[in-house]
Amino acid sequence: MQETRTLLVTGGAGFIGSNFILYWLKKYPESKIINLDALTYAGNLANLRSIQNYPNYTFVEGSITNKELVDNIMDDVDAVVHFAAESHVDRSILDPGIFLQTNVIGTHILLESALTNNVQHFHHISTDEVFGSLPLNTPEAQFSETTPYDPRSPYSASKASSDHLVRAYGETYGLSYTITNCSNNYGEYQFPEKLIPLAITNIMDGLKVPVYGDGMQVRDWLYVQDHCTAIDLVLHADKSSNTYVVGGLTEDVPNIEIVKMILKIMGKGEDMIEFVTDRPGHDKRYSVNWSKIKTELGWKPSVSFEEGLEKTIHWYQENRHWWEPLKAANQEFFKKNYSK
Ligand code: NAD
Ligand code: TYD
């Protein structure tokens, strides 16, 4: 398929955004990408080194909260793919203010600019966490596109607000939009503060893996490449004002089981597990019913959880030079957050 649109990708130096840019330019080399990223602790241009000189790729360092900068860029843009956010629940508990600035105010500035510049389409990347927490051991209870919003952390509240703003701009001003609410992603280039890369890199360093509370909480896990194919399909769907939930699993896997799976693949024992104080307001269970995107757009995950975990572990083993400096530079946060 010929793809000649110019995309403004926000947050393209982060985990999912950089995977998406690499995926998109490989598949659609004629398309142009402008990557606007503030390079916070989570942004890393090393992820994009392989395409940094590609003529159809432009990097702009700056914040989505900078209205003048956003307006200047938006002039040439056909579609916005909005990843930029503060994304870590634990950090939102320590310092919620920046989550409101980036996730709410930043999204508003992008929406306003997209509207006034007649941008064709706005795709917003959101999370299943906006739907709140499901009870444990209720396999029939799942999030879908019609689940009422019930965010419970400063992070999910800020993402819920941004979703509401996107819909408001669609309904009120006619901005063409789509939203994907995806589950927990994992894979290459994920900042090692999140469960899976934290576990892998701690084990590689001979450190214990902190498990919050009793470790029985459940997340749905989506391999990042599968998330990219879902966004691709949504960006090519002939549908506006539409929301899709995206997930990767069909049955519950508690956190403790994930840590045990990682330890087993890495040939280490369960003595590497350390139960630590639980996260305040810790959501118990997320589970996603992704049948709408499957039925309407033919999407389904292509990588099993076991295969995705193995690929991810292998990548972190081969790329110590990528994650080691990130952990070293964020020692204060790691010490404060992951202790007993
Ligand atoms: P990330 O934290 O790895 O990356 C976020 C990126 O946004 C970084 O490059 C950072 O520099 C940039 N950024 C932050 N503030 C900015 C600002 N004010 N202006 C411009 N850029 C800014 O996040 P991620 O895991 O790649 O998540 C991307 C998106 O996907 C987020 O919107 C997140 O809410 C959503 N999401 C993530 C997950 C997940 O499991 N990681 C799951 C569901 C939804
Ligand atoms: P995380 O990767 O932070 O994603 P989210 O909070 O957005 O779901 O956490 C995933 C799950 O793992 C969550 O239930 C919290 C838990 N967790 C731990 O038990 N230990 C850890 O060190 C981390 C980072 C998370």
Coordinates of C-alpha atoms and ligand atoms in Angstrom, one line a residue:
M1 CA 0.0 0.0 0.0
Q2 CA 1.3 3.5 -0.9
E3 CA 1.4 5.7 2.1
T4 CA 2.4 9.3 1.5
R5 CA 0.9 11.1 4.5
T6 CA 3.1 13.2 6.8
L7 CA 2.6 12.1 10.4
L8 CA 3.3 14.1 13.5
V9 CA 4.3 11.5 16.0
T10 CA 4.5 12.9 19.5
G11 CA 6.7 11.1 22.1
G12 CA 8.4 9.2 19.3
A13 CA 11.6 8.8 21.4
G14 CA 9.9 6.8 24.0
F15 CA 9.2 3.0 24.2
I16 CA 6.2 2.5 22.0
G17 CA 6.6 5.7 19.9
S18 CA 10.1 4.7 18.8
N19 CA 9.0 1.1 18.0
F20 CA 6.2 2.6 16.0
I21 CA 8.4 5.0 14.0
L22 CA 10.8 2.2 13.1
Y23 CA 7.9 -0.1 12.1
W24 CA 6.2 2.6 10.1
L25 CA 9.2 3.9 8.1
K26 CA 10.2 0.3 7.3
K27 CA 6.8 -0.5 6.0
Y28 CA 5.9 2.9 4.4
P29 CA 9.2 4.4 3.3
E30 CA 7.4 7.1 1.2
S31 CA 5.6 8.4 4.3
K32 CA 7.1 11.3 6.2
I33 CA 7.4 11.5 10.0
I34 CA 8.0 14.5 12.2
N35 CA 8.8 13.3 15.8
L36 CA 8.1 15.8 18.5
D37 CA 9.6 14.7 21.8
A38 CA 10.7 16.6 24.9
L39 CA 13.4 14.0 25.7
T40 CA 12.3 13.6 29.3
Y41 CA 14.0 10.8 31.4
A42 CA 11.9 8.3 29.2
G43 CA 12.9 9.7 25.8
N44 CA 16.0 8.3 24.1
L45 CA 17.2 9.1 20.7
A46 CA 19.5 6.0 20.7
N47 CA 16.3 4.0 19.9
L48 CA 16.1 5.8 16.5
R49 CA 19.8 5.9 15.6
S50 CA 19.2 3.6 12.6
I51 CA 16.9 6.2 10.9
Q52 CA 18.2 9.4 12.2
N53 CA 19.5 10.5 8.8
Y54 CA 16.6 9.1 6.8
P55 CA 15.4 12.0 4.6
N56 CA 11.7 11.4 5.4
Y57 CA 12.3 11.6 9.1
T58 CA 12.6 14.8 11.2
F59 CA 13.2 15.1 14.9
V60 CA 12.1 18.2 16.8
E61 CA 13.1 18.5 20.4
G62 CA 10.3 20.2 22.4
S63 CA 7.2 19.9 24.5
I64 CA 3.7 19.3 23.3
T65 CA 2.8 22.0 25.9
N66 CA 4.6 24.6 23.8
K67 CA 1.8 26.0 21.8
E68 CA 3.9 28.1 19.5
L69 CA 6.2 25.2 18.6
V70 CA 3.3 22.9 18.1
D71 CA 1.5 25.4 15.8
N72 CA 4.6 25.9 13.7
I73 CA 5.0 22.1 13.2
M74 CA 1.3 21.4 12.5
D75 CA 1.3 23.4 9.3
D76 CA 2.6 20.5 7.2
V77 CA 1.0 17.6 9.0
D78 CA -1.7 15.2 7.6
A79 CA -2.3 13.1 10.7
V80 CA -1.2 13.2 14.4
V81 CA -0.3 10.0 16.2
H82 CA -0.1 11.0 19.8
F83 CA 2.0 8.9 22.1
A84 CA 3.7 11.6 24.3
A85 CA 2.8 11.3 27.9
E86 CA 4.1 10.7 31.4
S87 CA 3.5 7.0 31.5
H88 CA 4.5 5.5 34.8
V89 CA 1.9 4.9 37.6
D90 CA 4.5 4.9 40.4
R91 CA 5.9 8.3 39.3
S92 CA 2.3 9.7 39.1
I93 CA 1.9 8.8 42.7
L94 CA 5.1 10.6 43.7
D95 CA 4.4 13.7 41.5
P96 CA 1.0 14.0 39.8
G97 CA 1.4 17.6 38.6
I98 CA 3.6 16.8 35.5
F99 CA 1.1 14.2 34.5
L100 CA -1.6 16.8 34.3
Q101 CA 0.6 19.2 32.4
T102 CA 1.7 16.8 29.7
N103 CA -1.1 14.3 29.5
V104 CA -4.0 16.8 29.8
I105 CA -2.8 20.3 28.8
G106 CA -0.4 18.9 26.2
T107 CA -3.1 16.9 24.6
H108 CA -5.4 20.0 24.5
I109 CA -2.7 22.0 22.8
L110 CA -2.3 19.4 20.2
L111 CA -6.0 19.1 19.6
E112 CA -6.5 22.8 19.2
S113 CA -3.6 23.1 16.8
A114 CA -4.8 20.1 14.8
L115 CA -8.2 21.7 14.5
T116 CA -7.0 25.1 13.5
N117 CA -4.5 23.7 11.0
N118 CA -7.2 21.4 9.3
V119 CA -5.2 18.2 10.1
Q120 CA -7.0 15.3 8.5
H121 CA -6.9 12.9 11.5
F122 CA -5.9 12.7 15.1
H123 CA -5.0 9.3 16.6
H124 CA -4.7 9.2 20.4
I125 CA -2.8 6.4 22.1
S126 CA -4.4 5.6 25.5
T127 CA -4.5 2.9 28.0
D128 CA -6.9 0.3 29.4
E129 CA -6.2 1.8 32.9
V130 CA -8.8 4.4 32.3
F131 CA -11.4 1.7 33.0
G132 CA -10.3 1.2 36.5
S133 CA -9.9 -2.2 38.3
L134 CA -11.7 -5.5 37.7
P135 CA -12.1 -8.0 40.6
L136 CA -9.7 -10.9 40.7
N137 CA -11.0 -14.4 39.6
T138 CA -13.8 -13.1 37.4
P139 CA -12.7 -14.2 33.9
E140 CA -16.0 -13.1 32.4
A141 CA -15.4 -9.5 33.5
Q142 CA -13.4 -7.7 30.8
F143 CA -12.8 -4.1 29.5
S144 CA -14.4 -3.3 26.2
E145 CA -15.1 -0.1 24.2
T146 CA -18.3 0.4 26.2
T147 CA -16.9 0.0 29.7
P148 CA -17.5 3.2 31.7
Y149 CA -14.4 5.2 32.7
D150 CA -13.3 4.7 36.3
P151 CA -9.6 5.8 36.6
R152 CA -8.0 5.3 40.0
S153 CA -4.4 6.6 39.8
P154 CA -3.2 10.1 38.9
Y155 CA -1.7 8.5 35.7
S156 CA -5.0 6.9 34.6
A157 CA -7.0 10.0 35.6
S158 CA -4.8 12.1 33.4
K159 CA -5.1 9.7 30.5
A160 CA -8.9 9.5 31.0
S161 CA -9.0 13.3 30.8
S162 CA -7.1 13.3 27.6
D163 CA -9.4 10.7 26.1
H164 CA -12.4 12.9 27.0
L165 CA -10.8 15.9 25.4
V166 CA -10.2 14.0 22.2
R167 CA -13.8 12.9 22.0
A168 CA -15.0 16.4 22.9
Y169 CA -13.0 17.8 19.9
G170 CA -14.5 15.2 17.7
E171 CA -18.1 15.7 18.8
T172 CA -18.0 19.5 19.2
Y173 CA -15.7 20.7 16.5
G174 CA -15.8 17.8 14.0
L175 CA -12.1 16.8 14.4
S176 CA -11.6 13.3 12.8
Y177 CA -10.2 11.1 15.6
T178 CA -9.6 7.5 16.7
I179 CA -8.5 6.3 20.1
T180 CA -6.8 3.0 21.0
N181 CA -6.9 1.9 24.7
C182 CA -4.3 -0.7 24.9
S183 CA -3.1 -3.0 27.7
N184 CA 0.4 -3.2 29.2
N185 CA 3.0 -3.2 26.4
Y186 CA 6.4 -5.0 26.7
G187 CA 9.3 -5.5 24.3
E188 CA 12.4 -3.8 23.0
Y189 CA 13.3 -0.3 24.3
Q190 CA 11.1 -0.2 27.3
F191 CA 12.5 2.0 30.1
P192 CA 13.6 -0.4 32.9
E193 CA 11.3 1.1 35.5
K194 CA 8.3 -1.1 34.3
L195 CA 7.8 -4.6 35.6
I196 CA 9.2 -6.8 32.8
P197 CA 12.4 -4.8 31.9
L198 CA 13.0 -4.1 35.6
A199 CA 12.8 -7.8 36.4
I200 CA 15.1 -8.8 33.5
T201 CA 17.8 -6.1 34.1
N202 CA 17.7 -6.7 37.9
I203 CA 18.3 -10.4 37.4
M204 CA 21.1 -9.7 34.9
D205 CA 22.7 -7.5 37.7
G206 CA 22.2 -10.2 40.4
L207 CA 19.6 -8.0 42.1
K208 CA 16.2 -9.2 43.5
V209 CA 13.0 -8.5 41.7
P210 CA 10.6 -6.3 43.7
V211 CA 7.1 -7.7 43.6
Y212 CA 4.4 -5.4 45.0
G213 CA 2.1 -6.8 47.7
D214 CA 1.3 -10.5 47.2
G215 CA 2.0 -10.4 43.4
M216 CA -1.5 -11.6 42.6
Q217 CA -2.5 -8.5 40.5
V218 CA -3.2 -9.2 36.9
R219 CA -2.4 -7.2 33.8
D220 CA -3.1 -7.9 30.1
W221 CA 0.2 -8.0 28.2
L222 CA 0.7 -6.8 24.6
Y223 CA 3.9 -7.3 22.6
V224 CA 4.9 -3.8 21.3
Q225 CA 5.2 -5.0 17.7
D226 CA 1.6 -6.2 17.8
H227 CA 0.5 -2.9 19.2
C228 CA 2.2 -1.2 16.1
T229 CA 0.2 -3.4 13.7
A230 CA -3.0 -2.5 15.5
I231 CA -2.3 1.3 15.2
D232 CA -1.4 0.7 11.5
L233 CA -4.8 -0.9 10.9
V234 CA -6.6 1.8 12.8
L235 CA -4.8 4.6 10.8
H236 CA -5.9 2.9 7.6
A237 CA -9.4 2.2 8.6
D238 CA -12.1 4.2 7.0
K239 CA -13.6 5.1 10.4
S240 CA -13.6 8.2 12.4
S241 CA -14.9 8.9 16.0
N242 CA -14.0 5.4 16.8
T243 CA -12.4 3.6 19.8
Y244 CA -10.7 0.3 19.9
V245 CA -9.4 -1.6 23.0
V246 CA -6.3 -3.6 22.2
G247 CA -4.9 -6.5 24.3
G248 CA -2.6 -9.4 23.9
L249 CA -3.7 -12.3 26.2
T250 CA -6.7 -14.5 26.5
E251 CA -6.2 -15.6 30.1
D252 CA -5.1 -14.1 33.3
V253 CA -1.4 -14.2 34.3
P254 CA -0.7 -12.7 37.8
N255 CA 2.5 -10.6 38.2
I256 CA 4.2 -13.2 40.3
E257 CA 3.7 -15.8 37.6
I258 CA 5.4 -13.4 35.1
V259 CA 8.4 -12.9 37.4
K260 CA 8.6 -16.7 37.8
M261 CA 8.5 -17.2 34.0
I262 CA 11.3 -14.7 33.5
L263 CA 13.4 -16.3 36.2
K264 CA 12.9 -19.7 34.6
I265 CA 13.8 -18.5 31.1
M266 CA 16.9 -16.8 32.6
G267 CA 17.9 -20.0 34.6
K268 CA 17.5 -18.4 38.0
G269 CA 15.6 -19.5 41.2
E270 CA 12.7 -18.0 43.0
D271 CA 15.0 -16.8 45.8
M272 CA 15.4 -13.8 43.5
I273 CA 11.9 -12.6 44.3
E274 CA 11.5 -9.9 47.0
F275 CA 8.0 -9.0 48.1
V276 CA 7.9 -5.3 48.8
T277 CA 5.3 -2.8 50.1
D278 CA 2.3 -2.6 47.8
R279 CA 1.6 0.4 45.5
P280 CA -1.1 2.7 47.0
G281 CA -4.4 2.2 45.2
H282 CA -3.0 -0.7 43.3
D283 CA -5.5 -1.8 40.6
K284 CA -6.1 -5.5 41.0
R285 CA -6.9 -6.7 37.5
Y286 CA -7.0 -5.6 33.9
S287 CA -8.4 -7.8 31.2
V288 CA -9.2 -6.7 27.7
N289 CA -11.8 -8.0 25.3
W290 CA -10.3 -7.1 21.9
S291 CA -13.0 -8.7 19.7
K292 CA -14.0 -5.4 18.1
I293 CA -10.7 -4.7 16.5
K294 CA -10.5 -8.3 15.5
T295 CA -13.9 -8.4 13.9
E296 CA -13.8 -4.9 12.3
L297 CA -10.2 -4.7 11.2
G298 CA -8.9 -8.3 11.3
W299 CA -6.3 -7.6 13.9
K300 CA -5.0 -10.2 16.4
P301 CA -1.7 -10.5 18.3
S302 CA 0.9 -12.5 16.4
V303 CA 3.3 -13.3 19.2
S304 CA 2.4 -15.5 22.2
F305 CA 3.4 -14.3 25.6
E306 CA 6.1 -16.9 26.1
E307 CA 7.6 -16.1 22.7
G308 CA 7.4 -12.3 23.4
L309 CA 9.0 -12.7 26.8
E310 CA 11.9 -14.8 25.3
K311 CA 12.5 -12.2 22.5
T312 CA 12.4 -9.4 25.1
I313 CA 14.8 -11.1 27.5
H314 CA 17.1 -11.8 24.6
W315 CA 17.0 -8.2 23.5
Y316 CA 17.9 -6.9 27.0
Q317 CA 20.7 -9.4 27.3
E318 CA 22.2 -8.2 24.0
N319 CA 21.7 -4.5 24.7
R320 CA 23.1 -3.9 28.2
H321 CA 24.8 -0.8 26.7
W322 CA 21.2 0.6 26.1
W323 CA 19.7 0.1 29.5
E324 CA 22.7 0.3 31.9
P325 CA 23.2 4.1 31.7
L326 CA 19.4 4.6 32.1
K327 CA 19.4 2.8 35.4
A328 CA 22.5 4.5 36.5
A329 CA 21.1 7.9 35.8
N330 CA 17.9 7.2 37.7
Q331 CA 19.4 5.6 40.8
E332 CA 17.5 8.0 43.1
F333 CA 14.1 6.9 41.8
F334 CA 15.0 3.2 41.7
K335 CA 16.1 3.4 45.4
K336 CA 13.1 5.3 46.5
N337 CA 10.5 3.3 44.6
Y338 CA 11.5 -0.3 44.7
S339 CA 12.5 -0.8 48.4
K340 CA 10.7 -2.8 51.1
Ligands
NAD1 P1 7.4 6.3 27.6 O1 7.3 6.9 28.9 O2 8.4 5.3 27.2 O3 7.6 7.5 26.5 C1 7.0 8.7 26.6 C2 7.7 9.7 25.6 O4 7.0 10.9 25.6 C3 9.2 9.9 25.9 O5 10.0 9.9 24.7 C4 9.1 11.3 26.5 O6 10.3 12.0 26.3 C5 8.0 11.9 25.7 N1 7.4 13.1 26.4 C6 7.0 13.2 27.7 N2 6.5 14.4 28.0 C7 6.5 15.1 26.8 C8 6.1 16.4 26.4 N3 5.6 17.2 27.3 N4 6.3 16.7 25.1 C9 6.8 15.9 24.2 N5 7.2 14.6 24.5 C10 7.1 14.2 25.8 O7 5.9 5.9 27.2 P2 5.4 4.6 26.4 O8 5.4 3.5 27.3 O9 6.1 4.6 25.1 O10 3.9 5.1 26.2 C11 3.5 5.8 25.0 C12 2.0 6.1 25.1 O11 1.3 4.9 25.2 C13 1.6 6.9 26.3 O12 0.6 7.8 25.9 C14 1.0 5.9 27.3 O13 0.0 6.5 28.1 C15 0.4 4.9 26.4 N6 0.4 3.5 26.9 C16 1.5 2.9 27.3 C17 1.4 1.6 27.8 C18 2.6 0.8 28.2 O14 2.5 -0.3 28.7 N7 3.8 1.3 28.1 C19 0.2 0.9 27.8 C20 -1.0 1.6 27.4 C21 -0.9 2.9 26.9
TYD2 P1 4.0 -1.5 35.6 O1 4.9 -2.1 34.7 O2 4.5 -0.3 36.4 O3 2.7 -1.1 34.8 P2 1.2 -0.6 35.3 O4 1.3 -0.1 36.7 O5 1.0 0.6 34.3 O6 0.3 -1.7 35.1 O7 3.4 -2.6 36.6 C1 2.8 -3.8 36.1 C2 2.4 -4.6 37.3 O8 3.5 -5.0 38.0 C3 1.6 -3.7 38.3 O9 0.6 -4.6 38.9 C4 2.6 -3.3 39.4 C5 3.5 -4.5 39.4 N1 4.9 -4.2 39.7 C6 5.6 -5.0 40.7 O10 5.0 -5.9 41.3 N2 6.9 -4.7 40.9 C7 7.6 -3.7 40.2 O11 8.8 -3.5 40.4 C8 6.9 -3.0 39.2 C9 7.6 -1.9 38.4 C10 5.6 -3.3 39.0

